[in-house]
Structure formats: structure tokens, C-alpha cells
Amino acid sequence: MTEDPWAEFVDQRGHRFMLDTSLEVVVDGEVGYIEGNAHTFPGRMHIYLPGRGYDVTRSLCEIDSMSDASRWWIKGFLAGCEPDISAYLGIDLIEDDSAEATAEEYERWQAFNARCRDTGCWPQLNKRPRTPLIITPEEKADLRVEGELRPWAMVGERVWVPAGATWVEAAPQPQLVSGFMPGTVCAERREDDVLHLDSGWTICVDCGEVAPPD
């Protein structure tokens, strides 16, 4: 008869709960058990650490080692976190009759999901801009962009730039540094300093990266 893997735990607040101890992992050198989806960012898991009496949030790349049961659980969990092709491209392929994914975009999407399943980390996915950026003179004065403002958006692992009243993929594509425009303050600090515009757009005050309204 197989031993029952479920066991009762008591956290630091005195709450009693059951966990499947076959879902054992080691994080930060401590033994813990997978509780489930952290519901923060795709691929993030809650892991309970009995030695601390509370759970931590981790991705696959932050786990030192794991049981076979945990390995299979995580494989299924990460497969369920994959974005569909519409989310990856930042467009609605069902509602937008003019939108159609190319063979190259499908291959890029599949490679993206494969990489994310390997690490358990999904980069943020953005909507594709469809209309011109709306920014007031007062808002533009708050920017720290050097020289002329050249807004850009990162969508589907491609840089998009304005072209008249619409947006197109930049040609040639710049070689980004960890997702940031090379030679900018953002690339050095690995973070945007975002300004929320009255029009619903957001823009980085240092490099001009934008995201359209939801």
C-alpha cells in the first residue's frame, strides 16, 4: 500500500492546513512543499517552508532541487501558464479581422513559450499600439529623454515605432539589453521610470518606451 503523502502543518499564526509532501522542493537551501499558483505573475508558485512557518513565492529558476512528483507538477503548471498567440502578439486575432499571425510569428511564439517553460519566467507581454501617442506639452515637459522624443513599444519580442498614424516594426530591429533600449539609463538600471498620461498611455520618462491604454 502506498504511503499517504498528505500531512498536516501549522504555520506561524497557528493555522492548520494539509499539504502533499510528495511535492517537495529545496529553495534557498531549505526544504519546502509546493502549495500552488501564486497568482502574481505567470509561472510563480507559493512554496511553504516548514522551517520558517510561512510560504515564499518562487519561479522554477529559483528552485535548487525537487522531487520527481514536483518536476511533473511544475511541467504541467508551466504549460498551463503559456500565453496564446494573441496575447503574445498583443492583438485580438478573433475580433480583429485584419489581424493575422504569420508563420514566423507562430514560430517565435512557440520558441518564446519553450524558453519560458525551461526557466519558469515569463516576460511582461504588452498590447500592440494601434493609434498615435497622445501626450500634452505639459506631460512632454516632464520627460527626461535626450533630444527628440522617439516613442517605441515592445510587443511580441519586437520593437514597434510610429509610422504616421499607425505603428510598424522597427527596421532594423535594435539589439535590446535585457529588454531595454541600449545606451539608455533604463538599460543600466534594468527598470523604466513610467509616467501615466491623461490619455491612458504610459511612457518611460528616460527612454520613451510606451504602452497603449488597456
Protein backbone atom coordinates (compact mmCIF):
# COMPACT_ATOMS: atom_id res chain seq x y z
CA MET A 1 0.00 0.00 0.00
CA THR A 2 1.32 3.45 -0.97
CA GLU A 3 2.01 5.74 1.96
CA ASP A 4 -0.32 8.75 2.14
CA PRO A 5 1.81 11.82 1.19
CA TRP A 6 -0.60 14.31 2.76
CA ALA A 7 0.47 15.79 6.09
CA GLU A 8 -0.80 18.47 8.42
CA PHE A 9 1.21 21.63 9.04
CA VAL A 10 0.78 24.57 11.41
CA ASP A 11 2.01 27.97 10.26
CA GLN A 12 3.41 30.75 12.44
CA ARG A 13 -0.09 32.10 13.04
CA GLY A 14 -1.38 28.77 14.29
CA HIS A 15 -3.37 27.95 11.12
CA ARG A 16 -3.59 24.24 10.37
CA PHE A 17 -3.61 23.00 6.77
CA MET A 18 -2.75 19.96 4.68
CA LEU A 19 -0.03 19.70 2.02
CA ASP A 20 1.10 16.99 -0.39
CA THR A 21 4.63 16.23 0.82
CA SER A 22 5.46 14.43 -2.43
CA LEU A 23 5.68 17.93 -3.95
CA GLU A 24 8.97 18.58 -2.17
CA VAL A 25 11.44 21.22 -3.33
CA VAL A 26 14.55 22.88 -1.97
CA VAL A 27 14.74 26.69 -2.14
CA ASP A 28 17.43 28.81 -0.54
CA GLY A 29 18.82 25.59 0.93
CA GLU A 30 15.56 24.83 2.79
CA VAL A 31 13.06 22.02 2.22
CA GLY A 32 9.58 23.16 1.28
CA TYR A 33 6.41 21.95 -0.41
CA ILE A 34 4.56 23.39 -3.40
CA GLU A 35 1.25 24.93 -2.40
CA GLY A 36 0.16 26.05 -5.87
CA ASN A 37 -0.16 29.04 -8.18
CA ALA A 38 0.94 32.29 -6.54
CA HIS A 39 -1.43 34.27 -8.81
CA THR A 40 1.07 37.11 -9.07
CA PHE A 41 2.96 36.66 -12.35
CA PRO A 42 2.80 33.68 -14.74
CA GLY A 43 4.95 30.79 -13.54
CA ARG A 44 5.23 31.97 -9.93
CA MET A 45 4.48 29.40 -7.20
CA HIS A 46 3.77 29.55 -3.49
CA ILE A 47 6.11 27.21 -1.60
CA TYR A 48 5.60 26.53 2.09
CA LEU A 49 8.76 26.34 4.20
CA PRO A 50 8.06 24.48 7.47
CA GLY A 51 11.27 25.78 9.00
CA ARG A 52 10.01 29.35 8.67
CA GLY A 53 6.30 28.74 9.21
CA TYR A 54 5.27 30.69 6.11
CA ASP A 55 5.33 30.44 2.32
CA VAL A 56 7.56 32.14 -0.23
CA THR A 57 6.98 32.93 -3.89
CA ARG A 58 9.42 31.42 -6.36
CA SER A 59 9.87 30.60 -10.06
CA LEU A 60 11.35 27.39 -11.45
CA CYS A 61 14.75 29.04 -11.96
CA GLU A 62 14.90 29.79 -8.22
CA ILE A 63 14.42 26.19 -7.07
CA ASP A 64 17.60 24.36 -6.05
CA SER A 65 16.25 20.82 -6.43
CA MET A 66 12.94 18.96 -6.48
CA SER A 67 11.28 15.56 -6.23
CA ASP A 68 10.09 13.71 -9.35
CA ALA A 69 6.50 14.48 -8.38
CA SER A 70 7.33 18.19 -8.16
CA ARG A 71 9.10 18.10 -11.52
CA TRP A 72 5.99 16.73 -13.24
CA TRP A 73 3.66 19.06 -11.35
CA ILE A 74 5.74 22.07 -12.43
CA LYS A 75 5.83 20.90 -16.05
CA GLY A 76 2.02 20.83 -16.15
CA PHE A 77 1.73 24.10 -14.25
CA LEU A 78 4.05 25.97 -16.61
CA ALA A 79 2.34 24.53 -19.68
CA GLY A 80 -0.90 25.98 -18.32
CA CYS A 81 0.73 29.40 -17.94
CA GLU A 82 1.58 29.75 -21.63
CA PRO A 83 0.01 32.80 -23.31
CA ASP A 84 -1.91 32.22 -26.51
CA ILE A 85 -0.68 33.68 -29.77
CA SER A 86 -2.99 36.72 -29.42
CA ALA A 87 -1.57 37.68 -26.01
CA TYR A 88 1.98 37.20 -27.29
CA LEU A 89 1.41 39.46 -30.30
CA GLY A 90 -0.64 41.95 -28.31
CA ILE A 91 -3.64 41.76 -30.64
CA ASP A 92 -7.04 40.04 -30.74
CA LEU A 93 -6.94 37.61 -33.65
CA ILE A 94 -10.60 36.70 -33.15
CA GLU A 95 -12.19 40.15 -33.02
CA ASP A 96 -9.79 41.89 -35.43
CA ASP A 97 -10.44 40.60 -38.96
CA SER A 98 -7.41 42.49 -40.28
CA ALA A 99 -5.03 40.76 -37.83
CA GLU A 100 -3.38 37.54 -38.89
CA ALA A 101 -0.34 35.83 -37.41
CA THR A 102 2.42 34.95 -39.86
CA ALA A 103 4.34 31.66 -39.89
CA GLU A 104 7.37 33.48 -38.49
CA GLU A 105 5.30 34.90 -35.62
CA TYR A 106 3.95 31.43 -34.79
CA GLU A 107 7.49 30.05 -34.67
CA ARG A 108 8.63 32.95 -32.49
CA TRP A 109 5.68 32.41 -30.14
CA GLN A 110 6.41 28.70 -29.81
CA ALA A 111 10.09 29.39 -29.11
CA PHE A 112 9.09 32.01 -26.52
CA ASN A 113 6.89 29.52 -24.67
CA ALA A 114 9.59 26.84 -24.80
CA ARG A 115 12.14 29.19 -23.23
CA CYS A 116 9.70 30.24 -20.54
CA ARG A 117 8.85 26.62 -19.68
CA ASP A 118 12.59 26.00 -19.20
CA THR A 119 13.01 28.90 -16.75
CA GLY A 120 9.51 29.37 -15.37
CA CYS A 121 9.80 33.11 -16.05
CA TRP A 122 7.50 34.95 -18.45
CA PRO A 123 8.44 38.49 -19.52
CA GLN A 124 5.62 41.02 -19.48
CA LEU A 125 3.51 41.00 -22.64
CA ASN A 126 2.15 44.27 -23.99
CA LYS A 127 -0.67 45.31 -26.28
CA ARG A 128 0.26 46.44 -29.78
CA PRO A 129 -0.25 50.20 -30.29
CA ARG A 130 -2.90 51.00 -32.87
CA THR A 131 -3.27 54.78 -32.62
CA PRO A 132 -0.89 57.75 -32.34
CA LEU A 133 0.58 58.52 -28.94
CA ILE A 134 -1.34 61.33 -27.22
CA ILE A 135 0.83 63.45 -24.93
CA THR A 136 0.29 67.04 -23.85
CA PRO A 137 3.04 69.70 -23.89
CA GLU A 138 2.92 69.73 -20.08
CA GLU A 139 3.44 65.96 -19.95
CA LYS A 140 6.22 66.15 -22.53
CA ALA A 141 7.99 68.67 -20.32
CA ASP A 142 8.20 66.01 -17.60
CA LEU A 143 10.25 63.70 -19.84
CA ARG A 144 13.98 63.32 -19.47
CA VAL A 145 14.50 61.85 -22.95
CA GLU A 146 17.59 63.34 -24.57
CA GLY A 147 16.94 65.00 -27.93
CA GLU A 148 13.76 64.44 -29.94
CA LEU A 149 11.18 62.08 -28.43
CA ARG A 150 11.16 58.79 -30.37
CA PRO A 151 8.50 56.65 -28.72
CA TRP A 152 8.73 52.89 -29.05
CA ALA A 153 6.86 49.84 -27.79
CA MET A 154 7.97 46.28 -27.09
CA VAL A 155 5.41 43.78 -28.39
CA GLY A 156 5.89 40.12 -29.25
CA GLU A 157 9.66 40.41 -28.75
CA ARG A 158 9.82 43.11 -31.40
CA VAL A 159 10.27 46.88 -31.16
CA TRP A 160 7.43 48.86 -32.71
CA VAL A 161 7.71 52.54 -33.70
CA PRO A 162 5.28 55.17 -35.01
CA ALA A 163 4.80 55.49 -38.77
CA GLY A 164 2.35 58.29 -39.42
CA ALA A 165 -0.95 57.42 -37.77
CA THR A 166 -0.03 53.78 -37.21
CA TRP A 167 2.80 51.64 -35.79
CA VAL A 168 5.22 49.29 -37.55
CA GLU A 169 8.08 47.00 -36.59
CA ALA A 170 11.34 48.91 -36.45
CA ALA A 171 13.72 48.08 -39.30
CA PRO A 172 16.34 47.16 -38.50
CA GLN A 173 15.45 45.85 -35.07
CA PRO A 174 17.63 47.34 -32.29
CA GLN A 175 19.57 44.89 -30.16
CA LEU A 176 17.93 45.43 -26.78
CA VAL A 177 19.76 44.94 -23.49
CA SER A 178 17.61 42.70 -21.25
CA GLY A 179 14.52 44.20 -22.89
CA PHE A 180 15.70 47.81 -22.67
CA MET A 181 16.93 50.19 -25.35
CA PRO A 182 20.76 50.12 -25.47
CA GLY A 183 22.65 53.19 -24.35
CA THR A 184 19.86 54.41 -22.07
CA VAL A 185 19.67 54.86 -18.32
CA CYS A 186 16.95 52.19 -18.28
CA ALA A 187 19.29 49.56 -19.74
CA GLU A 188 21.79 50.28 -16.96
CA ARG A 189 19.32 50.12 -14.08
CA ARG A 190 17.07 47.43 -15.70
CA GLU A 191 13.94 49.44 -14.93
CA ASP A 192 11.66 52.03 -16.57
CA ASP A 193 10.57 55.21 -14.80
CA VAL A 194 6.98 55.33 -16.01
CA LEU A 195 4.73 58.38 -16.39
CA HIS A 196 0.97 57.78 -16.63
CA LEU A 197 -0.55 60.12 -19.20
CA ASP A 198 -4.05 61.58 -19.13
CA SER A 199 -4.75 59.79 -22.42
CA GLY A 200 -4.30 56.38 -20.73
CA TRP A 201 -0.91 55.72 -22.29
CA THR A 202 2.20 55.17 -20.18
CA ILE A 203 5.67 56.32 -21.18
CA CYS A 204 9.15 55.94 -19.72
CA VAL A 205 10.49 59.42 -18.96
CA ASP A 206 14.06 58.34 -19.81
CA CYS A 207 13.85 56.23 -22.99
CA GLY A 208 10.39 56.83 -24.48
CA GLU A 209 9.08 53.26 -24.20
CA VAL A 210 5.27 53.40 -24.30
CA ALA A 211 2.28 51.17 -23.67
CA PRO A 212 -1.18 52.00 -25.05
CA PRO A 213 -4.34 52.21 -22.93
CA ASP A 214 -5.87 48.88 -21.86
